[in-house]
Structures are given as structure tokens and as C-alpha cells.
Short mmCIF file of C-alpha atoms and ligand atoms in Angstrom, two decimals:
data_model
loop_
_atom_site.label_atom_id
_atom_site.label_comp_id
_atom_site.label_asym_id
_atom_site.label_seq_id
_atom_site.Cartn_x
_atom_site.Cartn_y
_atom_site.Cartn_z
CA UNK A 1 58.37 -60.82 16.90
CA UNK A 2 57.35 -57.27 15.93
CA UNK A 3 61.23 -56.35 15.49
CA UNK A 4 61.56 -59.04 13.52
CA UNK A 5 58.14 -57.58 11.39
CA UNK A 6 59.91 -54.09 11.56
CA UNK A 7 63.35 -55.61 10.11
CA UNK A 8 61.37 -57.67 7.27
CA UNK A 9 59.10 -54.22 6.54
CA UNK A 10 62.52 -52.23 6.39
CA UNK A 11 64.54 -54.81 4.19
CA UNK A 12 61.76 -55.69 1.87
CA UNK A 13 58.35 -53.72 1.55
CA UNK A 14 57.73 -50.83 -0.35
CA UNK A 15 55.23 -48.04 0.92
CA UNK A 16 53.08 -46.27 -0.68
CA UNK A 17 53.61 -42.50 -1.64
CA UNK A 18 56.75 -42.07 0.15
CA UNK A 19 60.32 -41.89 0.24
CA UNK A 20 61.73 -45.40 1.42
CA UNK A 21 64.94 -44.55 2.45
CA UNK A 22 63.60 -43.29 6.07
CA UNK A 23 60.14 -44.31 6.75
CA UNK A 24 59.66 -45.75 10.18
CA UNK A 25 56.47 -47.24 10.10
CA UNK A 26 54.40 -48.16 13.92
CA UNK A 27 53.94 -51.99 13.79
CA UNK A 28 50.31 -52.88 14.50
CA UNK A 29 50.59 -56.43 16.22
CA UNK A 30 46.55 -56.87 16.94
CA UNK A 31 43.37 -54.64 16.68
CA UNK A 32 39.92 -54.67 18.27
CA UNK A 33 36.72 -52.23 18.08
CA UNK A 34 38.24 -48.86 18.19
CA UNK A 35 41.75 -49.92 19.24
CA UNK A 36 45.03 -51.29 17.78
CA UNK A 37 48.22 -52.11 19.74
CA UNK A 38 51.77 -51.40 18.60
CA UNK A 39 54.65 -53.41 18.51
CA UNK A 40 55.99 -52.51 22.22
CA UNK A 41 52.40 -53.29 23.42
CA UNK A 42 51.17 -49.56 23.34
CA UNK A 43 46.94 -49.41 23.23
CA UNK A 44 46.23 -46.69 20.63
CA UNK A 45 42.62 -45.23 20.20
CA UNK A 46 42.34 -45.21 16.30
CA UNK A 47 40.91 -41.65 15.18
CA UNK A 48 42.33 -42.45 11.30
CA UNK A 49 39.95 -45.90 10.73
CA UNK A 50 43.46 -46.45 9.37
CA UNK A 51 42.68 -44.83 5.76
CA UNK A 52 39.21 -44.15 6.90
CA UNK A 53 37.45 -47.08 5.84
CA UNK A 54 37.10 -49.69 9.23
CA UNK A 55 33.45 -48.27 9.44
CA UNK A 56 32.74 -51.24 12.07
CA UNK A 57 36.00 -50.61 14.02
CA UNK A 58 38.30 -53.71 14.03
CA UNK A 59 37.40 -57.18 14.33
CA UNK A 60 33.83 -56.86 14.11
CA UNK A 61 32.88 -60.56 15.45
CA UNK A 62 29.88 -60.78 12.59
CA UNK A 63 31.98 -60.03 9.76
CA UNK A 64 35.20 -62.10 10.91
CA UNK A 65 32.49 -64.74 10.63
CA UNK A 66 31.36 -63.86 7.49
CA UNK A 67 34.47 -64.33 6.13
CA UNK A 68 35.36 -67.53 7.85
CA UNK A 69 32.21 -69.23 7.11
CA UNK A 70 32.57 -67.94 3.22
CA UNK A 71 36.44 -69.33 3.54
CA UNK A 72 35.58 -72.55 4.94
CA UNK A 73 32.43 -72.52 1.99
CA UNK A 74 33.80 -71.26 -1.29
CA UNK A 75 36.82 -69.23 -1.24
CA UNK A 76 36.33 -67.63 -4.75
CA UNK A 77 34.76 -68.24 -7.79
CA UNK A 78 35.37 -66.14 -11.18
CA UNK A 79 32.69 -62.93 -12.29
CA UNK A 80 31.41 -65.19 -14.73
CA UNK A 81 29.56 -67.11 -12.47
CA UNK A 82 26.49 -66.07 -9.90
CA UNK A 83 27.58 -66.80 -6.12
CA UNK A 84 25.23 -66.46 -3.13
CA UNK A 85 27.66 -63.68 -1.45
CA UNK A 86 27.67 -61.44 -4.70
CA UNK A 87 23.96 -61.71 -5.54
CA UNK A 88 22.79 -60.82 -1.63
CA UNK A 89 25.82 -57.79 -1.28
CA UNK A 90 24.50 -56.31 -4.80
CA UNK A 91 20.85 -56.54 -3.66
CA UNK A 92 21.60 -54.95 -0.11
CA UNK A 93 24.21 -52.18 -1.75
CA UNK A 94 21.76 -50.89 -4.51
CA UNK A 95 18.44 -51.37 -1.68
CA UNK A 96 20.23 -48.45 0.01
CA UNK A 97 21.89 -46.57 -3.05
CA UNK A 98 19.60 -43.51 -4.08
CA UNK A 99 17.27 -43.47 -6.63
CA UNK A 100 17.61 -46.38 -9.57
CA UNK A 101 21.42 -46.95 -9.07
CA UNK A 102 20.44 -50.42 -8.96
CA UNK A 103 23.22 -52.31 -10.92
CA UNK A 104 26.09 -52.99 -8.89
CA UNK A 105 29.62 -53.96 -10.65
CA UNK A 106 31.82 -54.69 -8.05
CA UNK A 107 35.96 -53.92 -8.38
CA UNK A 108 38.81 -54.29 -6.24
CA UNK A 109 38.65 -50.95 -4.77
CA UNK A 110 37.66 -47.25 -4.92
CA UNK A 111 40.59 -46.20 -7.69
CA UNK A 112 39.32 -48.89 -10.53
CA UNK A 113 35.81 -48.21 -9.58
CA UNK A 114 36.17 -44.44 -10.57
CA UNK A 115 38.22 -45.81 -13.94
CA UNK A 116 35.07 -47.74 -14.45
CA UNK A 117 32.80 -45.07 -13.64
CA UNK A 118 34.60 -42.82 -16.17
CA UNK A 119 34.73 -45.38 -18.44
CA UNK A 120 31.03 -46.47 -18.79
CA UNK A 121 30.42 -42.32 -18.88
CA UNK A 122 32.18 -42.11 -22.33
CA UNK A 123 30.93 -45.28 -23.69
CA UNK A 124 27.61 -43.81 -22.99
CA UNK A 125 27.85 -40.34 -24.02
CA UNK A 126 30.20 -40.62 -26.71
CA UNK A 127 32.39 -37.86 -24.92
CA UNK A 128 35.36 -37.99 -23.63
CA UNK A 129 36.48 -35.18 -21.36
CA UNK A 130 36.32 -35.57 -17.37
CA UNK A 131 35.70 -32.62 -15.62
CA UNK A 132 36.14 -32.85 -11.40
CA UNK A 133 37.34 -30.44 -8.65
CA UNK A 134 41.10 -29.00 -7.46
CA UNK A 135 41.14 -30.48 -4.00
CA UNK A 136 40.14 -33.94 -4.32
CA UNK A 137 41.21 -37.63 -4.30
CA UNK A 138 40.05 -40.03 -6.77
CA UNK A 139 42.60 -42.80 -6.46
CA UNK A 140 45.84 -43.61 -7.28
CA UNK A 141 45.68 -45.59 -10.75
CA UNK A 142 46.48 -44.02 -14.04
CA UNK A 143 43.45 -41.95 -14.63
CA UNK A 144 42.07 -41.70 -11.50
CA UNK A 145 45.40 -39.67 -9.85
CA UNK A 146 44.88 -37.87 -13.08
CA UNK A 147 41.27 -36.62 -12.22
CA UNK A 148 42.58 -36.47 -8.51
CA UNK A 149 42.77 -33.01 -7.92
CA UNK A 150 45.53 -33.19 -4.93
CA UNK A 151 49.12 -32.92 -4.63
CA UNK A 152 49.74 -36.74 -5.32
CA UNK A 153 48.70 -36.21 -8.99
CA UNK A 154 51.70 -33.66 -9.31
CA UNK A 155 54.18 -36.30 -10.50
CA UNK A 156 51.70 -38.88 -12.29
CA UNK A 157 50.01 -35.93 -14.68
CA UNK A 158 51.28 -37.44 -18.10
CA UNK A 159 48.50 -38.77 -18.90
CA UNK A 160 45.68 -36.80 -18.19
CA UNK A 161 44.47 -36.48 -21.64
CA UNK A 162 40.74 -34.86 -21.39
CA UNK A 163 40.68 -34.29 -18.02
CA UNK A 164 40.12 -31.00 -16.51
CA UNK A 165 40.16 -29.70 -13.08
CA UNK A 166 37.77 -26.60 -11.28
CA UNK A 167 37.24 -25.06 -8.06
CA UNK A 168 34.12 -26.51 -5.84
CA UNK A 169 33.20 -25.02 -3.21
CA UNK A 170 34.91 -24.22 -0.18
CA UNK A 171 34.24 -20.84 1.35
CA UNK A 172 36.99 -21.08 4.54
CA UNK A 173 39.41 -20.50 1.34
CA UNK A 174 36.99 -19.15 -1.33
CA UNK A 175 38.17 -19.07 -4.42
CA UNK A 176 35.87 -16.60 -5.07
CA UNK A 177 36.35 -14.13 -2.96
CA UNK A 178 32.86 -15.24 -1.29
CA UNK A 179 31.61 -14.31 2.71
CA UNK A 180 28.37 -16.29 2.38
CA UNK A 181 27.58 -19.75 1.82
CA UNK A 182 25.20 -18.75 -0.92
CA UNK A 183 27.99 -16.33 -2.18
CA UNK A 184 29.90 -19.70 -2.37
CA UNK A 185 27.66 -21.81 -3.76
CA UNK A 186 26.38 -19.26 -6.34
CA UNK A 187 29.88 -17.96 -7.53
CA UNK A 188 31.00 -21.81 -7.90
CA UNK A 189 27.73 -22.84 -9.77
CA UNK A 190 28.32 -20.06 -11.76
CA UNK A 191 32.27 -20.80 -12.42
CA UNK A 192 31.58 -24.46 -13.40
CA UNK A 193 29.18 -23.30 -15.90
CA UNK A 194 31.89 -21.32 -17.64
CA UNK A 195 34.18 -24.24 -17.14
CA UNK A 196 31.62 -26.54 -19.30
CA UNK A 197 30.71 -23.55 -22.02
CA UNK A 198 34.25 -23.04 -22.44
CA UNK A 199 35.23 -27.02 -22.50
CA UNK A 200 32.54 -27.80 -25.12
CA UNK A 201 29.38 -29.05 -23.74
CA UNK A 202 29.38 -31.51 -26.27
CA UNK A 203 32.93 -32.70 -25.27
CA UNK A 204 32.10 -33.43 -22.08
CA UNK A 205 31.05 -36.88 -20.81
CA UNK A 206 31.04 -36.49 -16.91
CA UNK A 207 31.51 -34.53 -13.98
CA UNK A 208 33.12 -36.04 -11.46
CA UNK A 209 32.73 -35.32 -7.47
CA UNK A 210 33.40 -36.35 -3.91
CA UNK A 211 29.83 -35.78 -2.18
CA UNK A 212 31.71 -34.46 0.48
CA UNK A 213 35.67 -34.24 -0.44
CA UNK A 214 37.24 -36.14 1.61
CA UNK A 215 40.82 -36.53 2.01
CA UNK A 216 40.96 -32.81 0.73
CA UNK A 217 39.35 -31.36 3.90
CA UNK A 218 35.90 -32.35 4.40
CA UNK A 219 34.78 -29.63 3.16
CA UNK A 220 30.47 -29.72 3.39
CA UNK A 221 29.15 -28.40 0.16
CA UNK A 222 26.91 -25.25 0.84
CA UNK A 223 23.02 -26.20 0.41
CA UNK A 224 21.82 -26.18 -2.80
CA UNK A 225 25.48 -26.46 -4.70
CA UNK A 226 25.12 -30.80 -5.52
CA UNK A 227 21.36 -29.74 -6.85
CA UNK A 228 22.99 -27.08 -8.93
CA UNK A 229 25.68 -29.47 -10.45
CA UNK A 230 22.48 -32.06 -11.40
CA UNK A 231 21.09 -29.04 -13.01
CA UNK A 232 23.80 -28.35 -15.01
CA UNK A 233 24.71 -31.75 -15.83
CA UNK A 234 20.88 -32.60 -17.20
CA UNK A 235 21.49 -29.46 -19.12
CA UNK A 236 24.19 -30.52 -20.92
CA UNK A 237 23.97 -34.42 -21.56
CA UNK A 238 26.61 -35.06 -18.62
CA UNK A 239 27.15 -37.84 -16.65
CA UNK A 240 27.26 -36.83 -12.85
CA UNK A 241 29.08 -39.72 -10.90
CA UNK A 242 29.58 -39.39 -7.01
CA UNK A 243 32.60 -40.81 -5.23
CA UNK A 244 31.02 -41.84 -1.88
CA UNK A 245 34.10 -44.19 -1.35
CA UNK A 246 35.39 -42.00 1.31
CA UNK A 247 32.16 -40.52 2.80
CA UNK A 248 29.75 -43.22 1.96
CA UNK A 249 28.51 -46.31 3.72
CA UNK A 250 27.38 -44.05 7.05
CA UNK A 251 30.33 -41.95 7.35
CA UNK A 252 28.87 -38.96 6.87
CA UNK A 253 25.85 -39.75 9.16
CA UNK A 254 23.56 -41.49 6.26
CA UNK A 255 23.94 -44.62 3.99
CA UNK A 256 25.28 -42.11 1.25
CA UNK A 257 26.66 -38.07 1.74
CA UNK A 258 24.81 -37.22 -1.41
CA UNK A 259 21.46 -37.97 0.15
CA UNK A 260 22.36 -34.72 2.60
CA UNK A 261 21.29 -33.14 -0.97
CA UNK A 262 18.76 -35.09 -2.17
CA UNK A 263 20.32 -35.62 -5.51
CA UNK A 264 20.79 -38.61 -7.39
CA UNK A 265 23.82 -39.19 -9.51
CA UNK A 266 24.18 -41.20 -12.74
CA UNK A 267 26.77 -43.63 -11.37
CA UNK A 268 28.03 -43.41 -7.63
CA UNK A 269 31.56 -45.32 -6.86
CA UNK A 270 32.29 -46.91 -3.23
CA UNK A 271 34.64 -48.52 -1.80
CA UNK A 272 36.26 -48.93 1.90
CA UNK A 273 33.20 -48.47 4.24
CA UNK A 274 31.38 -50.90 1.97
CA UNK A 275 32.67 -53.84 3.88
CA UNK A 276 34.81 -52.23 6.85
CA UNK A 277 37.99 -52.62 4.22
CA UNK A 278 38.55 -56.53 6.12
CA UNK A 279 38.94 -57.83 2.15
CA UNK A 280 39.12 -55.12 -0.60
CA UNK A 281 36.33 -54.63 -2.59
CA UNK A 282 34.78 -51.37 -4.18
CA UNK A 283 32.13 -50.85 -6.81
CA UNK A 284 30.12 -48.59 -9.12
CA UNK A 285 26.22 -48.50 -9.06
CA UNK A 286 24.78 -48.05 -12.07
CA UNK A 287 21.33 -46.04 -13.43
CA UNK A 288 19.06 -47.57 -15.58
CA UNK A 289 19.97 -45.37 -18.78
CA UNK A 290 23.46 -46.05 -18.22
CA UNK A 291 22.66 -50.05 -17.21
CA UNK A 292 20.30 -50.05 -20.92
CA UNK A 293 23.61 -48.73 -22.54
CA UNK A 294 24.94 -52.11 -22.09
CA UNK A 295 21.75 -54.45 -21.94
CA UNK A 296 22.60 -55.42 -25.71
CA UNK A 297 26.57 -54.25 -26.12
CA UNK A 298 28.98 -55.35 -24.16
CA UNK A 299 30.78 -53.44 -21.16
CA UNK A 300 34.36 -53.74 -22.60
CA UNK A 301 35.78 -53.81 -19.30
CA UNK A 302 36.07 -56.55 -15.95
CA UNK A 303 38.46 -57.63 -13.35
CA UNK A 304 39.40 -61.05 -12.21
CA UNK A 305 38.32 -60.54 -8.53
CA UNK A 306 35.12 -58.43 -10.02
CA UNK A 307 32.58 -59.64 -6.84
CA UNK A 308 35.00 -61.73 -4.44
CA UNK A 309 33.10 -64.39 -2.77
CA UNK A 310 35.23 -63.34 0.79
CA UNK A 311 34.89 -59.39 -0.13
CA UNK A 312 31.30 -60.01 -0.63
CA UNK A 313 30.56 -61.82 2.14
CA UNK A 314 32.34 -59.03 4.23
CA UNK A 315 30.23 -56.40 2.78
CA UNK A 316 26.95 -58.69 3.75
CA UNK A 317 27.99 -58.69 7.25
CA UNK A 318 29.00 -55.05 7.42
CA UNK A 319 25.59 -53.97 5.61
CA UNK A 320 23.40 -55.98 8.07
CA UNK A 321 25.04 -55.04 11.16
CA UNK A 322 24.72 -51.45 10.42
CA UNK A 323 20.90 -52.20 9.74
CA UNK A 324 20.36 -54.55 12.79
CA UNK A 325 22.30 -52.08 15.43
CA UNK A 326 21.54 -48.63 13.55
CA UNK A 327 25.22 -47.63 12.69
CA UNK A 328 24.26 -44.75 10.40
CA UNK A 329 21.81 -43.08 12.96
CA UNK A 330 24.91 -43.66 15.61
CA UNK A 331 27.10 -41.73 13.06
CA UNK A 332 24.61 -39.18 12.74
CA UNK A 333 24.20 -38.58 16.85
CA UNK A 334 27.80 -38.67 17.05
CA UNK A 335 28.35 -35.91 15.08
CA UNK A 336 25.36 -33.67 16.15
CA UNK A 337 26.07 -34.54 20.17
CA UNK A 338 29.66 -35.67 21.04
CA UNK A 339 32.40 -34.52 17.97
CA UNK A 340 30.94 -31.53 16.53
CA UNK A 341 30.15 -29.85 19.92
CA UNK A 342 33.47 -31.42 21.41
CA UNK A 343 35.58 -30.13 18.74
CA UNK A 344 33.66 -26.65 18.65
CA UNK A 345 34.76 -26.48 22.23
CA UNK A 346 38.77 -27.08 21.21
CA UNK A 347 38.28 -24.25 18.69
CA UNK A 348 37.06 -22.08 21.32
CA UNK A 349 40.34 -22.78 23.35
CA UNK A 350 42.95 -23.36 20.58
CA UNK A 351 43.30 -19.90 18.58
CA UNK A 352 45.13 -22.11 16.44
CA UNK A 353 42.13 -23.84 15.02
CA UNK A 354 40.93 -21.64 12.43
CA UNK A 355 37.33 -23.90 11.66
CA UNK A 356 35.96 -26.76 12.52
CA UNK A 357 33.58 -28.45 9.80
CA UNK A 358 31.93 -31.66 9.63
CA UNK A 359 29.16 -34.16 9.99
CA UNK A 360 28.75 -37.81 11.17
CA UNK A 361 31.75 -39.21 11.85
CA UNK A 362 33.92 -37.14 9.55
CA UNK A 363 35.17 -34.17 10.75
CA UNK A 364 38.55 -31.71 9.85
CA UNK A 365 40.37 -29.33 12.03
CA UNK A 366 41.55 -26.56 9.67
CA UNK A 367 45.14 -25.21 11.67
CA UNK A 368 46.24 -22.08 10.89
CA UNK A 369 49.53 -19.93 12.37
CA UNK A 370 47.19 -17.01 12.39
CA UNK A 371 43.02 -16.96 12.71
CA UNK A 372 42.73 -13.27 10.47
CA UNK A 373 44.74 -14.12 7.73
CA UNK A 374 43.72 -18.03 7.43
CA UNK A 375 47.46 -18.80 7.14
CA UNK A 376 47.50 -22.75 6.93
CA UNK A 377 50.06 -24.19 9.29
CA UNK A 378 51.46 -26.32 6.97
CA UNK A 379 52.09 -25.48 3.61
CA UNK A 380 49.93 -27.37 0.53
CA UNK A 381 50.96 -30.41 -0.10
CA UNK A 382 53.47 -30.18 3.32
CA UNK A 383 53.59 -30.79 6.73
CA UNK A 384 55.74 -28.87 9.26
CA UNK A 385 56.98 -29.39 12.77
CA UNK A 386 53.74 -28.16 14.49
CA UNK A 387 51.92 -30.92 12.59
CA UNK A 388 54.57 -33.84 13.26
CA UNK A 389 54.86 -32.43 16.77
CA UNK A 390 50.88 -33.03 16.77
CA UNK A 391 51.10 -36.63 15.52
CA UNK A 392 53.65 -37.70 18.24
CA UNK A 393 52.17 -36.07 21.16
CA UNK A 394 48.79 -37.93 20.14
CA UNK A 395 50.24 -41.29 19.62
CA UNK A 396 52.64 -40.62 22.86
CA UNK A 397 49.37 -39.57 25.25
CA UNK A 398 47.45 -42.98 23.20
CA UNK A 399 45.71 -41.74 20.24
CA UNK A 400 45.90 -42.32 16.52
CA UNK A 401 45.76 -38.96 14.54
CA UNK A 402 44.92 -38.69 10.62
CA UNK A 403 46.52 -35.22 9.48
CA UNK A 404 47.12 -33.96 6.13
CA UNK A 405 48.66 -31.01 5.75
CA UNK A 406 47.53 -28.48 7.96
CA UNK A 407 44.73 -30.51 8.75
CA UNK A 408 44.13 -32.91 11.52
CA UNK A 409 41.24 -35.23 10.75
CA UNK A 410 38.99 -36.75 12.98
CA UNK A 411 37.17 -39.98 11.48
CA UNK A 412 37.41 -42.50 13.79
CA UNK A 413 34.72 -45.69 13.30
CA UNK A 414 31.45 -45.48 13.22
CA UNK A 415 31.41 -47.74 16.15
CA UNK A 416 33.29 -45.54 18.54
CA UNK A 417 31.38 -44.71 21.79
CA UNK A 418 30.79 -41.50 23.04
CA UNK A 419 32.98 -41.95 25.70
CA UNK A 420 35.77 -43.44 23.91
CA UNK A 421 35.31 -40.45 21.62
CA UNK A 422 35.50 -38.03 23.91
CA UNK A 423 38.49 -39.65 25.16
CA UNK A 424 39.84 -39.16 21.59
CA UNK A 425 38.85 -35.25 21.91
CA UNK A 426 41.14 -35.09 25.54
CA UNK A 427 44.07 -36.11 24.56
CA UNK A 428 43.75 -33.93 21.07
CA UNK A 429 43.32 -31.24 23.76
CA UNK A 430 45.86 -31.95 25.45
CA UNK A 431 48.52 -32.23 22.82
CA UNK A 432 47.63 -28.92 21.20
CA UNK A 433 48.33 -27.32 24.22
CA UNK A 434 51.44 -28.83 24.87
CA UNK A 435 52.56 -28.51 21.33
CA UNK A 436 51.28 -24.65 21.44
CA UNK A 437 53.36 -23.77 24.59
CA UNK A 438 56.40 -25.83 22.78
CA UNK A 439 56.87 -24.83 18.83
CA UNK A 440 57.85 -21.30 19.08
CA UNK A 441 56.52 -20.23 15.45
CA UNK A 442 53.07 -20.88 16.52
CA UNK A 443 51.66 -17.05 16.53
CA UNK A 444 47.98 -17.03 18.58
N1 PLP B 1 38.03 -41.93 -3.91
C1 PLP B 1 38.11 -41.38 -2.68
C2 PLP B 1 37.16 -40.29 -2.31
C3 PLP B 1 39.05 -41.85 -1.77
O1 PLP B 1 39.12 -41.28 -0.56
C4 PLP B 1 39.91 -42.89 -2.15
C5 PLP B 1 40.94 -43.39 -1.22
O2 PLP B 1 41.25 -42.79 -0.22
C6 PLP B 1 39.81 -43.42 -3.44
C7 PLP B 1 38.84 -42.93 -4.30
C8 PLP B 1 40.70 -44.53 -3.89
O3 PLP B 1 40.36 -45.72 -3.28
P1 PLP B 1 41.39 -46.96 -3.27
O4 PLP B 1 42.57 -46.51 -2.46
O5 PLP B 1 40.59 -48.06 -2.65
O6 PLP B 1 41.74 -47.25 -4.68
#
């Protein structure tokens, strides 16, 4: 059965961001909590929530039941119409979004929610330029690899009209020359405000950020730099939209990273977490001033599937189990008492790990080939044998690694015990060990 699956996948599918010719993807043949099995039968503990979105872990009983009962109920039904499953996920979505983001419109994903975002930020301005950070992923559509400030973009960046990229903050690899936090955060406050003099102010419709990159590096903004952003951004008539689609929805160790910074953005975009990714679905909530915008004119913009009935009901289940059975304070005490202090203790063995940074359930392992100069192990935008040697020995010893670059990432769901986690952390030891005694080029 799963050669047969492996066969079909070679012959016929067609993966994302790669080269076809010699992929050799693992077949997953069943899932459950924070497991998957692979084609020979293999149990895998999944540190990647595949592309970090099974919040809930895999086969969460309530929402497979959600969906069933919404199947066996109505299947789908188009935007036009109100349905029981889209009114009661946009009431529970905007009772936990901050401030008055109280408007949900719901897309397939987290890419065409950021289009929309962006969209509804020029129609209300009047603007049109897009301003959002190097080091970031916004999605993979037209625009939104354009605004995507990562590698992927690279080969897409034809049509990027009005959109312009700047350093946020990140002091492990300032890029400004910064020792302190509040170095960082100052130096980068005080970069962006040259980037929007020197734009045009008046040219300028939003500002567009991951609370808390994700894919990029997890890289925590230092206190006070989110506040500084909103202060620029009220300034200047600029829209301020957060992509929570990676760190929202309790990954981060609350309902929404940007609440870390008490700031609330004109439009924040989600995605993945929203309903444990068991049907796509992804959304932008929406302010009042930017909701009036459109009270009288329409929104020139909508999507068959805008509010699936079996998306929705997914995202019902997966909000109300993570209220009934406190999933976002679990995230939380994960990070403060099991991976932050477990993965502090790794860096304290493995010279190679130049930082560890993180919160909730979303942390990053920063490798480097040499702890004084910061060199990354892998190249940007590259891996290297270290890194691939990494990724076997976990899946070999039972673990599913995320890596990028010279990062490995460790975001498993927010459902993950302690000891499973810790679990996890072992055989992470373990491997980078072995694969320090084994690749000769590693220099600690
Ligand atoms: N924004 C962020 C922060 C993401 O991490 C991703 C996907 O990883 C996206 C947007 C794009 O979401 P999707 O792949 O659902 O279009």
C-alpha cells in the first residue's frame, strides 16, 4: 500500500518549492496526538506540527467530529449566505482577537489572507506601497512571496511593484551593529523611520509584520519594538497588519503573539492554528475604521470557499477545546518549564548551538560552525551536510525535525506532554552528538 502511495507520489504529484527530479518524500500512512507513522510502520514524534499549524496534534477526537457532524449536516454552502459554523467561528475568532478586530473575513489560507489584508490597506488609505521586514514569510501567492522577505521570493520578485523590504529586529545578527536589546530595538525603530521618510509617508499604505517571525527564526522582538512600530504607523496614516498565521492561535503561549506587546494592529491575518490545519481555512480580522471603509462601498474582493462550512466547523472545535482544556496556558508552561529550560541545557552541552530563543511552543536552535564569530552552519537560503545529517539521525532515533537553514526548529503541538517533549529534547541530544563526533567540518 504505501509503495504503491510512494510510486503514485513519484509518477504524478508535484511538490512544492522543490526540485522534482529527486525528492523522496516519507509516506505518512496514519497520525494521532503528537505522532505519525511512516510507510514501513516507523512511530515518529512530530516536532514540525508538519508546517507548524496541527496546534491540537493529530486527530483531535472533538474536531474529527466537528467535521463529520458538519459533513453529514451541510457540506458547504456559498459566502453569500449565513451558516451556523461561520457565524459561531467569526464570533469565537474576533472574542479572542485584540482590541476591535471584530470583523472576521475568512479565506482559504494564510497567503490570500495577507493579499486581502494588503488589499483592504490601500483601498483604505489610498496608498499603495507595502513596507515589511528581510527575514520573513508571508505566503507563497503573487504578492504575498513578493512582501515575503525570505529566500523563496528570490525567483518570484517580478512583480513586486510598491513593495519594500527593511531590517526588524534581530540582535543574534544585528544589523545594526547592536549588543543590547534596547540597542536593537532603538537602532531598528530608528531605521524604519528613515525607511518611511525616505519612501514617502504619504505613499505608504501599510506595514506589514510577523508578531514573532516565524519561519525566519523565531526571532522575539525586543520589548518595546511592536509599540514603537504602532507609534510610527499612527504617525503617519499607516495601516499596521500582523501576520499571526504562524505564531497565533496559542503558539506562542497566548491566543495572539502580539498581545506579548500589548499592541493592537489594524488588521491581523491567521491561518493554520486557527483550526489545527484539518480543512484549510485562514482569515483577516478587521478594525472598525477599516470595517466603516466598507459599511457603504463594496470590498472588491471574495473567494468561493470564503467561510467553509467544514473549515469552520473545524475552527469551532479547535477554539473550544483550547478554552475548555486551557491549551494556550499549556503552551505557555511548556515553554517557561520543559522546552526553554530543556533546550538551554543542549546549548550548554552543544558548542554548536550558538542561541536558543523562544516562547510557548515555538522555539529555534540557531547552529553555528563557530560560537565567536556566529558563523551559521548552513549558508542563507542552504542547508549542508551537518543539517541533513541532523534530520536523518532524528527521524532514524524517532523524531520529526523542522530545520531551515542553519536552524533546527522546535514547534511541536500545543498538545504535546511534557514527557513526550522531553522525549523530543533526548533524541535531539542525542543526534547532535552523534552528528558532532561524525561531520568533520564541525569546529567546537
Ligand atoms: N504567513 C506566515 C507567517 C506563514 O508562516 C505562512 C506559512 O507558513 C503564511 C503566511 C502562508 O500561509 P499559507 O501557506 O496557508 O498560504
Amino acid at each position: 500500500m504505501s509503495d504503491r502511495t510512494y510510486e503514485l507520489d513519484r509518477r504524478h504529484v508535484f511538490h512544492s518549492w522543490s526540485a522534482q527530479a529527486n525528492l523522496d518524500p516519507m509516506v505518512i500512512t496514519k497520525a494521532a496526538g503528537s505522532y505519525v507513522w511512516d510507510g514501513q510502520g516507523n512511530r515518529l514524534l512530530d516536532f514540525t506540527s508538519q508546517l507548524v499549524y496541527t496546534n491540537l496534534g493529530h486527530q483531535h477526537p472533538r474536531i474529527v467530529k466537528a467535521i463529520q457532524e458538519q459533513a453529514a449536516t451541510l457540506c458547504t454552502v456559498a459566502p453569500a449566505y449565513a451558516n451556523s459554523a461561520r457565524s459561531e467561528a467569526a464570533r469565537l475568532i474576533a472574542s479572542h482577537t485584540p482590541g476591535d478586530l471584530d470583523r472576521i473575513f475568512f479565506t482559504n489560507g494564510g497567503a490570500d489572507a495577507n493579499e486581502h489584508a494588503i488589499r483592504m490597506a490601500r483601498l483604505h488609505t489610498g496608498r499603495h506601497k507595502v513596507l515589511s521586514t528581510y527575514r520573513s514569510y508571508h505566503g507563497g501567492t503573487q504578492l504575498a512571496v513578493n512582501v515575503t522577505g525570505d529566500p523563496r521570493r528570490w525567483p518570484n520578485d517580478n512583480g513586486s511593484a510598491g513593495t519594500v523590504h527593511f531590517f526588524g529586529p534581530f540582535l543574534y545578527r544585528s544589523a545594526f551593529s547592536a549588543s543590547t536589546e534596547e540597542e536593537e530595538r532603538d537602532r531598528a525603530l530608528a531605521h524604519l523611520e528613515q525607511v518611511i521618510t525616505l519612501e514617502g509617508p504619504g505613499t505608504i499604505a501599510a506595514i506589514m509584520l510577523e508578531s514573532i517571525p516565524g519561519t525566519a527564526g523565531i526571532m522575539i522582538p525586543p520589548p518595546g519594538y511592536l509599540q514603537g512600530v504602532r507609534e510610527l504607523c499612527d504617525r503617519h496614516g499607516i495601516t499596521l497588519i500582523a501576520d499571526e498565521v504562524m505564531a497565533g492561535f496559542g503558539r506562542a503561549g497566548k491566543w495572539f503573539a502580539i498581545e506579548h506587546a500589548d499592541v493592537v494592529p489594524d488588521l491581523l491575518t491567521f491561518a493554520k492554528g486557527v483550526n489545527s490545519g484539518y480543512v484549510p481555512l485562514g482569515g483577516v480580522a478587521i478594525s472598525d475604521p477599516i470595517y466603516r471603509t466598507f459599511a457603504d462601498r463594496p470590498y472588491p474582493g471574495g473567494l468561493t470557499y470564503s467561510g467553509h462550512p467544514l473549515a469552520c466547523a473545524a475552527a469551532v472545535a479547535t477554539i473550544e477545546t483550547m478554552e475548555d482544556e486551557g491549551i494556550v496556558e499549556h503552551a505557555a508552561a511548556l515553554g517557561d518549564d520543559v522546552l526553554g529550560p530543556g533546550l538551554r541545557e543542549l546549548a550548554a552541552k552543544h558548542e554548536w548551538i550558538g542561541e536558543v530563543r523562544g516562547t510557548g511552543v515555538f522555539w529555534a536552535l540557531e547552529l553555528v560552525s563557530d560560537r565567536a564569530t556566529r558563523e551559521p552552519l548552513a549558508p542563507y537560503g542552504g542547508s549542508s551536510p551537518q543539517l541533513a545529517a541532523i534530520v536523518a539521525g532524528c527521524q532514524r532515533r524517532g523524531l520529526l525535525p523542522f530545520t531551515n537553514f542553519n536552524r533546527v526548529h522546535v514547534v511541536p503541538p500545543l498538545t504535546i506532554t511534557p514527557d513526550e517533549a522531553r522525549e523530543g529534547l533526548e533524541i535531539l541530544d542525542q543526534t547532535l552528538t552523534e552528528v558532532a563526533g561524525k561531520v568533520p567540518s564541525v569546529n567546537c
